[in-house]
Short mmCIF file of C-alpha atoms and ligand atoms in Angstrom, two decimals:
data_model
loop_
_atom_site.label_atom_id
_atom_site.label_comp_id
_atom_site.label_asym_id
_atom_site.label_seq_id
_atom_site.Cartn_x
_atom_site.Cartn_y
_atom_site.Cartn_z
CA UNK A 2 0.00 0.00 0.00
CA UNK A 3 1.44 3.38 -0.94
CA UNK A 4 0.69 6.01 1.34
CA UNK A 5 -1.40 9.18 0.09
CA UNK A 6 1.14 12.25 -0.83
CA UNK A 7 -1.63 14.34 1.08
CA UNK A 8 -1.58 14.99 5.11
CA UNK A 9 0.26 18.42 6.51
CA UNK A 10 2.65 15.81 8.16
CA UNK A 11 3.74 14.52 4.97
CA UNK A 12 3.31 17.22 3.05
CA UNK A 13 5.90 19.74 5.69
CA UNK A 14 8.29 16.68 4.97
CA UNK A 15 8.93 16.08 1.71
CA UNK A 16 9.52 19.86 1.40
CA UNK A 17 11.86 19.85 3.99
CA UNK A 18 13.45 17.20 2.65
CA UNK A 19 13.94 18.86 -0.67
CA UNK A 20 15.15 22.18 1.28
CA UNK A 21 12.46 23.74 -0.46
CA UNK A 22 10.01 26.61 0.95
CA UNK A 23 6.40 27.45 -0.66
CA UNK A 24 6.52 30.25 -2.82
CA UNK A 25 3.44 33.02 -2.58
CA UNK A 26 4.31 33.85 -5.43
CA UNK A 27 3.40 30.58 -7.22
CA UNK A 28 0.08 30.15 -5.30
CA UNK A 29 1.78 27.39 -3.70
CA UNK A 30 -1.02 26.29 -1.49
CA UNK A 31 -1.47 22.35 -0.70
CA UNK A 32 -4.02 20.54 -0.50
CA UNK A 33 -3.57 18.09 2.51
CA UNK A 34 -6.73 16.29 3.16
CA UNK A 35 -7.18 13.51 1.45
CA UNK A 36 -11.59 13.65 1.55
CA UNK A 37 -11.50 16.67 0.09
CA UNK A 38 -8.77 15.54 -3.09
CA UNK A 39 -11.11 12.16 -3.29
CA UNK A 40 -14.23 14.45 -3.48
CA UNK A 41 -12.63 16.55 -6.18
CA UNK A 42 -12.00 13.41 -8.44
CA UNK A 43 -14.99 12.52 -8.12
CA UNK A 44 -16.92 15.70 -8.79
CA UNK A 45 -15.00 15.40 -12.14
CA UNK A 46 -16.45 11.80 -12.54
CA UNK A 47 -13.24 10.41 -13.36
CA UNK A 48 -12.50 6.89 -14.43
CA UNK A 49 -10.66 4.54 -16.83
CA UNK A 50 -12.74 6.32 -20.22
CA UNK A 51 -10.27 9.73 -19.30
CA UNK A 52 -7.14 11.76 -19.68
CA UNK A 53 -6.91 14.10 -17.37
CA UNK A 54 -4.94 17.50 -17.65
CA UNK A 55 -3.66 18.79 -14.30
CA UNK A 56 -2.62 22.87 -13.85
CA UNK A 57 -0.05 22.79 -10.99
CA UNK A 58 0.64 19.76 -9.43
CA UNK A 59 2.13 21.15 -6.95
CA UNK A 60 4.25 17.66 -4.81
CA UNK A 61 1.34 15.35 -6.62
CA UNK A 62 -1.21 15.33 -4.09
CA UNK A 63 -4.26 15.70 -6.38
CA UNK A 64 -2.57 14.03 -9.22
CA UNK A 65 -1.93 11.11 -7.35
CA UNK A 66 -5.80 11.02 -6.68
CA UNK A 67 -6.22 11.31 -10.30
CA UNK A 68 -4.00 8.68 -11.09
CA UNK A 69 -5.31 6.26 -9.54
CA UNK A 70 -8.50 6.39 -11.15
CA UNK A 71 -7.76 8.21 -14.55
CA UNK A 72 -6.75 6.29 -18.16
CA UNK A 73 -3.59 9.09 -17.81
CA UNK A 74 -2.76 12.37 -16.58
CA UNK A 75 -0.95 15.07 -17.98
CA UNK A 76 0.40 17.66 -15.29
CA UNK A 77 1.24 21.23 -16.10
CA UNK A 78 4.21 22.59 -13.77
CA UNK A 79 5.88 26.00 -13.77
CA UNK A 80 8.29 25.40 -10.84
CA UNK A 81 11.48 23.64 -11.50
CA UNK A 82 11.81 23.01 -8.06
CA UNK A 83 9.13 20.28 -8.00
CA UNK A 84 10.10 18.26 -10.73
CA UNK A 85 12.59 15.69 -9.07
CA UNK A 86 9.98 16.14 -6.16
CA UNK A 87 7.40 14.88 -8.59
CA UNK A 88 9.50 12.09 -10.27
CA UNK A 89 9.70 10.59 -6.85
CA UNK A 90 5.90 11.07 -5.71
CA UNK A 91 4.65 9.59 -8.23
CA UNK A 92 6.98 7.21 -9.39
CA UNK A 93 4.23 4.51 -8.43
CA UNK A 94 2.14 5.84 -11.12
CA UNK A 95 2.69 4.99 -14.71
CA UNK A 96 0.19 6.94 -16.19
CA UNK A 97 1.19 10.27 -15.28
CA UNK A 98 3.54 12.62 -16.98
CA UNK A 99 5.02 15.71 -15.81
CA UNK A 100 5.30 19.07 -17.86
CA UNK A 101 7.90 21.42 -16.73
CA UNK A 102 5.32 24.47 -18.62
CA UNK A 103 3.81 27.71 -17.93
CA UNK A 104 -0.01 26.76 -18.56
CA UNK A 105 -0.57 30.03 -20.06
CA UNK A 106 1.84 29.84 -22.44
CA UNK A 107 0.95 26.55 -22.87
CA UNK A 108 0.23 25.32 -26.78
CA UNK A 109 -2.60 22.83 -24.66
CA UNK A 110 -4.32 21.11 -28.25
CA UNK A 111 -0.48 20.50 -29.03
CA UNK A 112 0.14 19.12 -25.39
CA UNK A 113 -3.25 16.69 -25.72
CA UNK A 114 -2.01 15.17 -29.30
CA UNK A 115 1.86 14.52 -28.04
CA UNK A 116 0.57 12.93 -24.78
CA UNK A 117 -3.08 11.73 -25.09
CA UNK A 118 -4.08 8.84 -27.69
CA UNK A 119 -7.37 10.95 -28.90
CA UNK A 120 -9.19 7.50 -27.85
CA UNK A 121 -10.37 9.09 -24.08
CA UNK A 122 -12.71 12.34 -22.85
CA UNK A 123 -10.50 14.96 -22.08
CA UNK A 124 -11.23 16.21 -18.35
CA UNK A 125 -9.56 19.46 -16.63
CA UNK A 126 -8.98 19.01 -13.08
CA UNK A 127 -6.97 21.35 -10.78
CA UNK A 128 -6.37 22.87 -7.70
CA UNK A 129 -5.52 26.41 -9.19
CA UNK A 130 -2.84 28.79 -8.73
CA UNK A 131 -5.03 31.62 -7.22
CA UNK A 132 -2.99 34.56 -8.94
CA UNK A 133 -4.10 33.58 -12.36
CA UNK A 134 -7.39 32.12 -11.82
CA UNK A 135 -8.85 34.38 -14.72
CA UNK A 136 -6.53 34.31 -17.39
CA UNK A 137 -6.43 30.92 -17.25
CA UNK A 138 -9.90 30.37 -17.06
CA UNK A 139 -9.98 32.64 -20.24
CA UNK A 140 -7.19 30.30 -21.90
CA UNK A 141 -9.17 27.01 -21.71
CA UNK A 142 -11.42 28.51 -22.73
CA UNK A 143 -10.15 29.77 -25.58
CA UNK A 144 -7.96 26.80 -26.72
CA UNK A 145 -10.99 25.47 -28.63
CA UNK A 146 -10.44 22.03 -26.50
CA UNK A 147 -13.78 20.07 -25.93
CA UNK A 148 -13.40 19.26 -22.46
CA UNK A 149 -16.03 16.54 -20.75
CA UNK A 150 -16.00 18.48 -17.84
CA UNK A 151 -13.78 20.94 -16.03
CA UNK A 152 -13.80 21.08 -12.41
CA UNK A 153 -11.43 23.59 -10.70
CA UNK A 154 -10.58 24.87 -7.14
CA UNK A 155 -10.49 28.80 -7.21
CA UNK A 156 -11.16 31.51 -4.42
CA UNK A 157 -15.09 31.59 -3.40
CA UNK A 158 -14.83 34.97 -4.13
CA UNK A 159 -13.86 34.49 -7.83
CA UNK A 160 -16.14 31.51 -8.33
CA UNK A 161 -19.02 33.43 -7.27
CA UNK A 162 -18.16 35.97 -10.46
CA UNK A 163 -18.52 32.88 -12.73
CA UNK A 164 -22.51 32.60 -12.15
CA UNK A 165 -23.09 36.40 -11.02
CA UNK A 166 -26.29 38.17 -12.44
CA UNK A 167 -26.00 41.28 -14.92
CA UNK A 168 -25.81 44.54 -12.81
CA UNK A 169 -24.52 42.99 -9.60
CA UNK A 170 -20.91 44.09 -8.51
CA UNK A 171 -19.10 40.18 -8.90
CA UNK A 172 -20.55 40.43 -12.87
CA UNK A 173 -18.10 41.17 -15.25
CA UNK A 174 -16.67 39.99 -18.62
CA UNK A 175 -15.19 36.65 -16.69
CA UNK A 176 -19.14 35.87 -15.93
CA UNK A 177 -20.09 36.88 -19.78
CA UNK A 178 -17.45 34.49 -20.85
CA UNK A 179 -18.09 31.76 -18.86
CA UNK A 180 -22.03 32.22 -19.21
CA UNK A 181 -21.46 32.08 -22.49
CA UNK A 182 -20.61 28.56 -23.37
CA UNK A 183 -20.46 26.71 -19.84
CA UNK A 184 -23.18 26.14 -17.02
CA UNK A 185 -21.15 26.35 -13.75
CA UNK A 186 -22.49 24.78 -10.40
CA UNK A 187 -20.28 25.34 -7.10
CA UNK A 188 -19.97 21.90 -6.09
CA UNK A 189 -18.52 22.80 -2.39
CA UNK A 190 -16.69 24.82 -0.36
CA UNK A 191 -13.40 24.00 0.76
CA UNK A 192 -12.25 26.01 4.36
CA UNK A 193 -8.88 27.58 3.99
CA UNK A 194 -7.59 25.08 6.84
CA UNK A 195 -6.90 22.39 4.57
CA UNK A 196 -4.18 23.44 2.82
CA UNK A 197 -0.55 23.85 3.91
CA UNK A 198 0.52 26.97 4.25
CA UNK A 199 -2.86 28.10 4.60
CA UNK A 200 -4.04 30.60 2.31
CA UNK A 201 -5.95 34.30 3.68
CA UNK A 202 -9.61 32.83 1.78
CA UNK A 203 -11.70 29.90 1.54
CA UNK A 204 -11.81 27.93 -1.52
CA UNK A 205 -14.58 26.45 -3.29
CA UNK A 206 -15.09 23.39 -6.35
CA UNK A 207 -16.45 24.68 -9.17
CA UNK A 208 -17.75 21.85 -11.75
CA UNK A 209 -17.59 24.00 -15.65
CA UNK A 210 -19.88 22.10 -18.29
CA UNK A 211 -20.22 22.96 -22.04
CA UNK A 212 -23.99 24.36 -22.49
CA UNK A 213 -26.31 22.08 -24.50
CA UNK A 214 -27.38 25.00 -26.27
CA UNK A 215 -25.34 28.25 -25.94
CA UNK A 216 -28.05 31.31 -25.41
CA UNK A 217 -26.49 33.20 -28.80
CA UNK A 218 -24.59 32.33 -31.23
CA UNK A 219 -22.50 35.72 -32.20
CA UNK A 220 -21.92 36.09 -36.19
CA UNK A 221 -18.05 36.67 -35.06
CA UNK A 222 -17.22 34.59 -31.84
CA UNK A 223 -13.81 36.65 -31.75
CA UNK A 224 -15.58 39.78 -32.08
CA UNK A 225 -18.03 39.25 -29.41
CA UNK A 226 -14.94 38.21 -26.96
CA UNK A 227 -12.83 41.29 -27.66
CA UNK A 228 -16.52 43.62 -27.22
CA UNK A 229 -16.68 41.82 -23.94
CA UNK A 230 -13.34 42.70 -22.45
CA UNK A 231 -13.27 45.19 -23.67
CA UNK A 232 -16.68 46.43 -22.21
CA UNK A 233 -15.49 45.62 -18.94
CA UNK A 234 -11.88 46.97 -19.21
CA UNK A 235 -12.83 50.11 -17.68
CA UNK A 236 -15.61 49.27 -15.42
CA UNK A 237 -16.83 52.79 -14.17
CA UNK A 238 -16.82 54.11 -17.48
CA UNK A 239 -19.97 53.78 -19.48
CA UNK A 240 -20.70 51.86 -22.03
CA UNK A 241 -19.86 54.72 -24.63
CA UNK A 242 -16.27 55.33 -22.96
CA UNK A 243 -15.20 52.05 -23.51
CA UNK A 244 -16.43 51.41 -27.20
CA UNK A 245 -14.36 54.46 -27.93
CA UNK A 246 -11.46 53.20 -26.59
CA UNK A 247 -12.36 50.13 -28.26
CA UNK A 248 -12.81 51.11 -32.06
CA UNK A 249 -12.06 54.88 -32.38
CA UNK A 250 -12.97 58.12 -31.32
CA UNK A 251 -13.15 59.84 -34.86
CA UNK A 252 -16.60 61.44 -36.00
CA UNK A 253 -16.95 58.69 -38.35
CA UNK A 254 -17.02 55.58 -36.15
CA UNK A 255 -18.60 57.79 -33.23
CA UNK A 256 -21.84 57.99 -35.64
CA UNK A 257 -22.40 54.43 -36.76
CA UNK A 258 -21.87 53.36 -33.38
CA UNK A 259 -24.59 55.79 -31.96
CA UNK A 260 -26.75 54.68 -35.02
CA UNK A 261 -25.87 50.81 -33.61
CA UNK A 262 -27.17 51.70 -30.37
CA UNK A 263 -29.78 52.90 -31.43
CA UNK A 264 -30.81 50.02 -33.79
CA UNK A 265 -30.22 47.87 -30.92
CA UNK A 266 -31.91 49.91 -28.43
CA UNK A 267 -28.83 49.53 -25.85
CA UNK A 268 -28.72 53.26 -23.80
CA UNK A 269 -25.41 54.85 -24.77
CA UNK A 270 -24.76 56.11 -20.90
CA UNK A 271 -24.92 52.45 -19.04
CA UNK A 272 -22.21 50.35 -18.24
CA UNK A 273 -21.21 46.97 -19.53
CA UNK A 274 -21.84 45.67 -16.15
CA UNK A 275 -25.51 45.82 -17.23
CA UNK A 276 -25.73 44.07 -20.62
CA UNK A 277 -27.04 40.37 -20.57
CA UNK A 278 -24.78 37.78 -22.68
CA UNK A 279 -27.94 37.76 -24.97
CA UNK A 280 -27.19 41.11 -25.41
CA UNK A 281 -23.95 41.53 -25.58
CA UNK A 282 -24.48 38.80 -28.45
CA UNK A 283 -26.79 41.70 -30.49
CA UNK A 284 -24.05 44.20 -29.71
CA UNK A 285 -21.40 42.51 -31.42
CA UNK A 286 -23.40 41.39 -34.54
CA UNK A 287 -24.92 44.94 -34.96
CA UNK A 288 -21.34 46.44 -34.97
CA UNK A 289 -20.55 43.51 -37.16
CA UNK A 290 -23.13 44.39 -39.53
CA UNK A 291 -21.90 48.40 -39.54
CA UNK A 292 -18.53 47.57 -40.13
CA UNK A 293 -17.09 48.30 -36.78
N1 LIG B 3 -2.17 20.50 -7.03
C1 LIG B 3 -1.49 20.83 -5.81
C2 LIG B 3 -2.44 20.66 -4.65
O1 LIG B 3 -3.64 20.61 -4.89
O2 LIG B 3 -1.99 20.60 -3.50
C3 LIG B 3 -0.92 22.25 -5.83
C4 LIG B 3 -1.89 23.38 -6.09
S1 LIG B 3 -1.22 24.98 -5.83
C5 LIG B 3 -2.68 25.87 -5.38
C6 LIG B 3 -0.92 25.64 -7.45
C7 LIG B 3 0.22 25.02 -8.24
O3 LIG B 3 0.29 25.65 -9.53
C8 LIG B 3 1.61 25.16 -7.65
O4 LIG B 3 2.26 23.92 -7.70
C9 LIG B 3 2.31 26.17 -8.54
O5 LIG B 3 3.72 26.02 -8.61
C10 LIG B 3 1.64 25.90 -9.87
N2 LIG B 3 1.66 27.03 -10.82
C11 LIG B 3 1.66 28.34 -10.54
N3 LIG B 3 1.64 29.07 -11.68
C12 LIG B 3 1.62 28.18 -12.71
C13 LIG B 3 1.61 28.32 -14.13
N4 LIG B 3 1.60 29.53 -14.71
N5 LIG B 3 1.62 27.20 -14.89
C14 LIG B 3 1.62 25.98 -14.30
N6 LIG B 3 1.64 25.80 -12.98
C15 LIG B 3 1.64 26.88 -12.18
#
């Protein structure tokens, strides 16, 4: 019987024994209880019909979780430091392999056809580094990859933006993008007392699904995801302020994008903060239509 990577005992240890300290900077927060690791492989559903990507294995505690149930697992790790801690970890586990890469720079369809055999789903499962939850939220989703499920550990904070209503404060274009092609469900809450070194918030699951039937379908996805962030970029500037910034400030483009408004029957002075993904859907395919 191999014993689990994760307990704070364990986890303190093989650090130590590496002479090497968490880095802040890294979100280098561990997971050490085992329950909640289990219950995070399972709210991903994962079995012997997956490969698995891992973001940050961090000493292997949740990959090892993975592993065990998982066709294969591909781990994403920034931090040098870990890699001979990883080749030791999880030297009892075939099926994993190691990635010394930053995920966001990360070429992740070229990752999947080097390492998977295109035969499995493709699940995401990861504790995240906290830092970066966003941008690499936006990066899966982007990469075009049809994932079976994602199912991610981020701040409760954060994963409360990914299901927030139009016109409340946690809505922005992270909810918009998200809402956009995923239905998310917080599957629990994790306390901040499970991890080693503890971080300042508590944690919660968040289980990301691809939408049946997405509520719009813009004419120009990448237009529609640039009107987005960019409608959000400045958030207490209207609406107006930030399509400016966006596609000019000359007379020219100033008038077809009133006319646009108007067509649409979107109020120049509100903010992005109020506009539905339905209609930020219009928005895009109206300036689309004008040339913008
Ligand atoms: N999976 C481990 C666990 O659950 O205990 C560690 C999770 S820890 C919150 C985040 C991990 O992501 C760390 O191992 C950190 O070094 C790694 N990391 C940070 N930035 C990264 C990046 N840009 N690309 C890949 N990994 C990163």
């Amino acid at each position: 019987e191999i014993p689990d990577i994760a307990n704070p005992t364990r986890t303190r240890a093989i650090m130590e024994s590496y002479g090497l300290t968490f880095k802040k900077s890294l979100g280098q927060n561990f997971l050490t209880d085992i329950n909640i690791l289990k219950n995070i492989v399972a709210a991903a559903d994962v079995s012997q019909d997956d490969d698995v990507i891992e973001i940050g294995p961090g000493i292997g505690a949740l990959t090892e979780q993975i592993a065990k149930r998982a066709h294969s697992v591909m781990a994403l790790e920034i931090d040098d430091r870990l890699l001979p801690v990883l080749a030791d970890t999880l030297s009892p586990y075939p099926n994993v392999k190691v990635v010394h890469q930053d995920v966001l720079k990360a070429d992740l369809q070229k990752l999947i056809s080097e390492n998977f055999d295109g035969k499995h789903n493709i699940k995401l499962v990861a504790n995240l580094p906290y830092y970066i939850t966003t941008p690499i939220l936006m990066h899966l989703l982007d990469s075009g990859i049809d994932f079976a499920t994602i199912v991610v550990m981020m701040q409760k904070e954060v994963a409360e933006r990914l299901a927030a209503e139009p016109g409340t404060k946690a809505y922005g274009s992270l909810s918009v993008a998200v809402q956009y092609e995923m239905d998310s469900e917080i599957s629990f809450i994790v306390p901040k007392t499970v991890f080693v070194p503890q971080p300042n918030v508590d944690s919660a699951i968040i289980v990301l699904n691809k939408k049946a039937i997405k509520p719009a379908q813009p004419k120009d996805e990448a237009h529609f995801k640039k009107l987005v962030k960019g409608s959000f970029l400045h958030r207490r500037k209207s609406l107006w302020n930030n399509l400016q910034s966006l596609y000019g400030k000359d007379a020219e483009t100033k008038d077809k994008m009133e006319q646009v408004l108007e067509n649409v029957d979107i109020n120049k002075a509100i903010r992005g903060e109020k506009l539905t993904v339905a209609d930020f859907v219009r928005l895009s395919d109206a300036l689309v239509n004008a040339g913008i």
